[in-house]
Coordinates of C-alpha atoms in Angstrom, one line a residue:
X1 CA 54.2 121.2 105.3
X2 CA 57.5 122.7 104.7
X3 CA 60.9 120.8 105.0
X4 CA 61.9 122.5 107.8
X5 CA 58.6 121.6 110.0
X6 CA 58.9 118.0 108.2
X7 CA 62.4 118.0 109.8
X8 CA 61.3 118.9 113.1
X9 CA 58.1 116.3 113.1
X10 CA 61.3 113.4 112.3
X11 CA 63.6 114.9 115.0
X12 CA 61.3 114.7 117.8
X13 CA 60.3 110.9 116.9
X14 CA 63.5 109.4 115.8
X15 CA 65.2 108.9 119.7
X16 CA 61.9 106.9 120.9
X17 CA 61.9 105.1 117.2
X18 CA 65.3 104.0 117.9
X19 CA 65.0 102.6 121.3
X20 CA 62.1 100.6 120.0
X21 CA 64.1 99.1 117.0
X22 CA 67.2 98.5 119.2
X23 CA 64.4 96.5 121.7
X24 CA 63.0 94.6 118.4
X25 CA 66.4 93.6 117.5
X26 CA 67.2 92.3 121.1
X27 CA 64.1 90.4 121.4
X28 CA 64.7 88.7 118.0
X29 CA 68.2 87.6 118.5
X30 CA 66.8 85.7 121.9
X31 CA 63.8 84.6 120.1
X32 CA 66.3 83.3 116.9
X33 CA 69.3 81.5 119.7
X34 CA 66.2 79.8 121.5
X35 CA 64.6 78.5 118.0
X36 CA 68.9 77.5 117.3
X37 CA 69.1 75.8 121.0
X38 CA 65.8 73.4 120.1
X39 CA 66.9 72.5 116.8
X40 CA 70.4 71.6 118.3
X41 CA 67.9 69.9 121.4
X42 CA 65.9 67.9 118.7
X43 CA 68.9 66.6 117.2
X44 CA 70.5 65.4 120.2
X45 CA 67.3 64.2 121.5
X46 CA 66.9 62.3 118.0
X47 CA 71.0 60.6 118.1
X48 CA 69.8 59.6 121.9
X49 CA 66.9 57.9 120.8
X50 CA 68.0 56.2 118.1
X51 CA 71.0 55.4 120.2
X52 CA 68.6 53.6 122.4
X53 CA 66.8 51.5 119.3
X54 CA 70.2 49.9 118.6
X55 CA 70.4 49.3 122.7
X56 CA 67.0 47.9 123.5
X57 CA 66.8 46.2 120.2
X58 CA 67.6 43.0 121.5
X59 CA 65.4 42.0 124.3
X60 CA 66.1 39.8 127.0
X61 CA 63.0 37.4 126.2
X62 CA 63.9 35.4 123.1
X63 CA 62.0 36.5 119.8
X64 CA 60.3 39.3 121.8
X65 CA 58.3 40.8 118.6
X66 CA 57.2 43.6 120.1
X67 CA 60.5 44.8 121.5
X68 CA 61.6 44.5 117.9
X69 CA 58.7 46.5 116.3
X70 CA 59.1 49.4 119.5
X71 CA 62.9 50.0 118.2
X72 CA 62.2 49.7 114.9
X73 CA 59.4 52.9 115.7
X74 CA 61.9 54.3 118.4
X75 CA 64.1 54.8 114.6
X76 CA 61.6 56.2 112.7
X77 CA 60.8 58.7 115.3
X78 CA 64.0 59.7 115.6
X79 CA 64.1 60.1 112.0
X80 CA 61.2 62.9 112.3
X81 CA 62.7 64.2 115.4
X82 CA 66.0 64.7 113.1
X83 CA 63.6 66.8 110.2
X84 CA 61.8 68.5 112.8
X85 CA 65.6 70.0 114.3
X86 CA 66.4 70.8 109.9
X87 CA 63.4 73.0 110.1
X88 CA 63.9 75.0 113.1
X89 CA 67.1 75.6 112.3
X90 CA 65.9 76.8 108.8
X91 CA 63.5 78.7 110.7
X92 CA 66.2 80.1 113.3
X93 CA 67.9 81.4 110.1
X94 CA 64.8 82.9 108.2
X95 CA 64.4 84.9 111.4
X96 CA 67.4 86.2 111.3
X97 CA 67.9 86.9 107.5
X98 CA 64.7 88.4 107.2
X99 CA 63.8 90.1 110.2
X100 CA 66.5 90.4 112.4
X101 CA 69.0 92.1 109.4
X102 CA 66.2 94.4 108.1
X103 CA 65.4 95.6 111.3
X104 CA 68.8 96.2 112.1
X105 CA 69.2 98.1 108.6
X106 CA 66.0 100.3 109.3
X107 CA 68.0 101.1 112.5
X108 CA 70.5 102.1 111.3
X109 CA 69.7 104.4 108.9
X110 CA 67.2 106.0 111.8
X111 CA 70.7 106.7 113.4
X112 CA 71.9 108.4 110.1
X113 CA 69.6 110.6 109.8
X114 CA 69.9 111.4 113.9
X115 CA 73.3 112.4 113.1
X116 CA 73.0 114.1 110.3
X117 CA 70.2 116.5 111.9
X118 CA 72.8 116.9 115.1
X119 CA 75.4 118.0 112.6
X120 CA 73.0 120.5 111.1
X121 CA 71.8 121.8 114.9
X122 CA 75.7 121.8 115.5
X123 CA 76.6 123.8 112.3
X124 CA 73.7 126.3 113.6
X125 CA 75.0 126.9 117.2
X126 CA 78.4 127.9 115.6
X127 CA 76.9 130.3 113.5
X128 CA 79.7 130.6 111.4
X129 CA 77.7 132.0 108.7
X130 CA 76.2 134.6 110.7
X131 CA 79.5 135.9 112.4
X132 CA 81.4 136.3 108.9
X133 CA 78.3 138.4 107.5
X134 CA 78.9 140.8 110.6
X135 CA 82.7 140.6 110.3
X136 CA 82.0 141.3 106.3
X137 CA 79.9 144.1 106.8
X138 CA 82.2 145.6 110.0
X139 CA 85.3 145.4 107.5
X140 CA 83.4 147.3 104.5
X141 CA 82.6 150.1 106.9
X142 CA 86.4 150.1 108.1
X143 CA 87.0 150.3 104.5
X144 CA 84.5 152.8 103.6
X145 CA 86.6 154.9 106.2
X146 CA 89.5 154.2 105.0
X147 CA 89.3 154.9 101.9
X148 CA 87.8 158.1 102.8
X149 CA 90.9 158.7 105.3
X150 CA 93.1 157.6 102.1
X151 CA 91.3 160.9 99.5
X152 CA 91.4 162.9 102.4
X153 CA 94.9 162.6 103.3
X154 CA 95.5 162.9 99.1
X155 CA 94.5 166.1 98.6
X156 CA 96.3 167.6 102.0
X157 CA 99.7 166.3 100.6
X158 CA 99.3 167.1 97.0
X159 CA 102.0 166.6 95.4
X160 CA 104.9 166.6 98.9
X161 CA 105.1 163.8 101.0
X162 CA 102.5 161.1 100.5
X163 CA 103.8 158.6 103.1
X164 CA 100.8 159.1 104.9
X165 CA 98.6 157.5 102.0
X166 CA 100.8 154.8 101.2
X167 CA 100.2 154.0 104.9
X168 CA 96.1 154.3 104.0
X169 CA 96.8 151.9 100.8
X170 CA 98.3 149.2 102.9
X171 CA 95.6 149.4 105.6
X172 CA 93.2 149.3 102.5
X173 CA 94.9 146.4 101.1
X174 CA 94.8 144.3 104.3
X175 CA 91.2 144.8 104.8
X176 CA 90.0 144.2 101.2
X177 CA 91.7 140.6 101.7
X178 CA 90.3 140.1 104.6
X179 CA 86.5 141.0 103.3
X180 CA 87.3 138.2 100.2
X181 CA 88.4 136.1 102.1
X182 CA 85.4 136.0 103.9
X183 CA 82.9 136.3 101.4
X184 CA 85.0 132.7 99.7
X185 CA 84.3 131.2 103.1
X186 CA 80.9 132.6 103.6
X187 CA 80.2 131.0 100.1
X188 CA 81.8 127.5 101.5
X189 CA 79.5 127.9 104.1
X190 CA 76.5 128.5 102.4
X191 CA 77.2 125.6 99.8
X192 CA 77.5 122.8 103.3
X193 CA 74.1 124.4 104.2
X194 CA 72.8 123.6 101.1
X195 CA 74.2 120.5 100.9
X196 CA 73.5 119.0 104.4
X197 CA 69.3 120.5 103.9
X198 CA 68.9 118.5 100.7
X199 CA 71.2 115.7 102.0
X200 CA 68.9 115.7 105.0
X201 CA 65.6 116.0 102.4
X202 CA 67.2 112.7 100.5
X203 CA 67.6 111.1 103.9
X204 CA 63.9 111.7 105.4
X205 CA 62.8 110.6 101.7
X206 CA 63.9 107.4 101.7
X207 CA 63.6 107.0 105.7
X208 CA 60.0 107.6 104.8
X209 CA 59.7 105.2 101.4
X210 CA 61.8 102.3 103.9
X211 CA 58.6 101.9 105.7
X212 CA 57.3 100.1 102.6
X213 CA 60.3 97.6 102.7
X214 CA 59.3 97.1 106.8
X215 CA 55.9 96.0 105.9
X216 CA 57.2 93.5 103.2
X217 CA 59.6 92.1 105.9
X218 CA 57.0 91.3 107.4
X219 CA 55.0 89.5 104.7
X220 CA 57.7 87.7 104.0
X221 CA 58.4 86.5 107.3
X222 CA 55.0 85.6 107.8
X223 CA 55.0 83.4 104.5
X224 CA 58.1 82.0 105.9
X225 CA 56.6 80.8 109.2
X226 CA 53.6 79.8 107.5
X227 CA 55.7 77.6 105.3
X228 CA 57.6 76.1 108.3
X229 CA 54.8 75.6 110.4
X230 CA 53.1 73.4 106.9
X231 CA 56.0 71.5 106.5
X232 CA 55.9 71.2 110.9
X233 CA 52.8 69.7 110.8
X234 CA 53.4 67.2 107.4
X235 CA 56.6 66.2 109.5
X236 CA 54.4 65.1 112.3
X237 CA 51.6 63.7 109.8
X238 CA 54.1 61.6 108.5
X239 CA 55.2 60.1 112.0
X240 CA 51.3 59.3 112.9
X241 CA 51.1 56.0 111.2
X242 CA 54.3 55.3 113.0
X243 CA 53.5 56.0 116.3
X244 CA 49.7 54.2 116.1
X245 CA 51.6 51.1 115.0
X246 CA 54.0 50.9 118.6
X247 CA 53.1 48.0 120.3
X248 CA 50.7 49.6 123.2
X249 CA 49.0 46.7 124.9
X250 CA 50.8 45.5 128.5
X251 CA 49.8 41.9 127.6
X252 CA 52.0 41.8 124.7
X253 CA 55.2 42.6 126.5
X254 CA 54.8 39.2 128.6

């Protein structure tokens, strides 16, 4: 497949790839401010409760043991409710740092290479290049026939008045500067082509090798919540013991 088709294939997918980035992005910043509100929820939920161990602690029944032992475990569960708010948090940040800033990076560059093919498509409607080889080519046959004006009217005068020619060399002049200065800025022209095409080829290159960095985003995210979810579930392992050990029988609240 040539670049240019190659081109083409990445123009007509890159507006739809966009959108869906821009949607993945959107969805993960909700995703990572509602994994942010529950750790900020567990940790209030955890200040409240061990708020109410230091209330309840002393019970209105004199040497109530079980009261004692329930706000003792009303502390330690607040303890794990506490680690369990670290840990979304550090989750609510892994989302973001991994997934929610490469995303945004593979966006962006999507965008790049948008406008740099716009700027190409833009460069082409002008046709700059094309007009100045027409305006080139019109001004050599000018001065094709001007110079064949300027012999003419050379020999006619021989050697009496040759203001005529002069008049010819001036004309001559005029148009010669004109062709250079075209052919300089056809040259300019012809360089930015060159340019933006293997700027573009670098672009699609690395737009193309970026995919590999996507799918290790995602490994790495994956690990990540793997990780969180292990250390989740020891959290909550460590609490069992805890929890089985609250008083639970009525008749001992008498």
């Amino acid at each position: 497949m040539t670049l240019e088709l190659e081109l083409e294939s990445v123009k007509k997918r890159l507006p739809a790839s966009i959108e869906y980035y821009r949607s993945m992005v959107q969805l993960l910043d909700r995703v990572q401010k509602r994994n942010e509100a529950s750790a900020a929820d567990y940790t209030r939920f955890s200040l409240t409760l061990n708020s109410l161990a230091d209330c309840e602690r002393k019970c209105h029944i004199e040497d109530c043991y079980n009261c004692r032992q329930l706000s003792q475990g009303y502390s330690k569960i607040s303890t794990h409710f506490n680690q369990t708010s670290h840990l979304l948090e550090e989750q609510a940040k892994s989302t973001h740092r991994v997934l929610v800033e490469n995303l945004k990076r593979h966006r962006d560059l999507l965008v790049s290479v948008q406008e740099l093919m716009q700027r190409r498509d833009q460069s082409r409607e002008g046709n700059v290049a094309e007009m100045l080889k027409k305006r080139i080519a019109s001004n050599e046959a000018k001065l094709k026939t001007l110079r064949a004006s300027a012999a003419t009217a050379a020999a006619a005068a021989g050697g009496g008045d040759r203001s005529s020619v002069g008049l010819y060399d001036s004309q001559i002049e005029k148009v010669t500067n004109n062709i250079n200065s075209d052919r300089a800025e056809l040259h300019v022209q012809n360089q930015r082509a060159i340019l933006l095409q293997h700027t573009l080829w670098m672009e699609i290159t690395y737009y193309h090798k970026s995919h590999a960095q996507i799918a290790n985003m995602y490994q790495e995210f994956v690990h990540g919540q793997m990780k969180t979810s292990q250390s989740l579930y020891d959290n909550w392992k460590a609490l069992s013991p805890a929890v089985h050990d609250l008083p639970m029988e009525v008749n001992g609240f008498n």
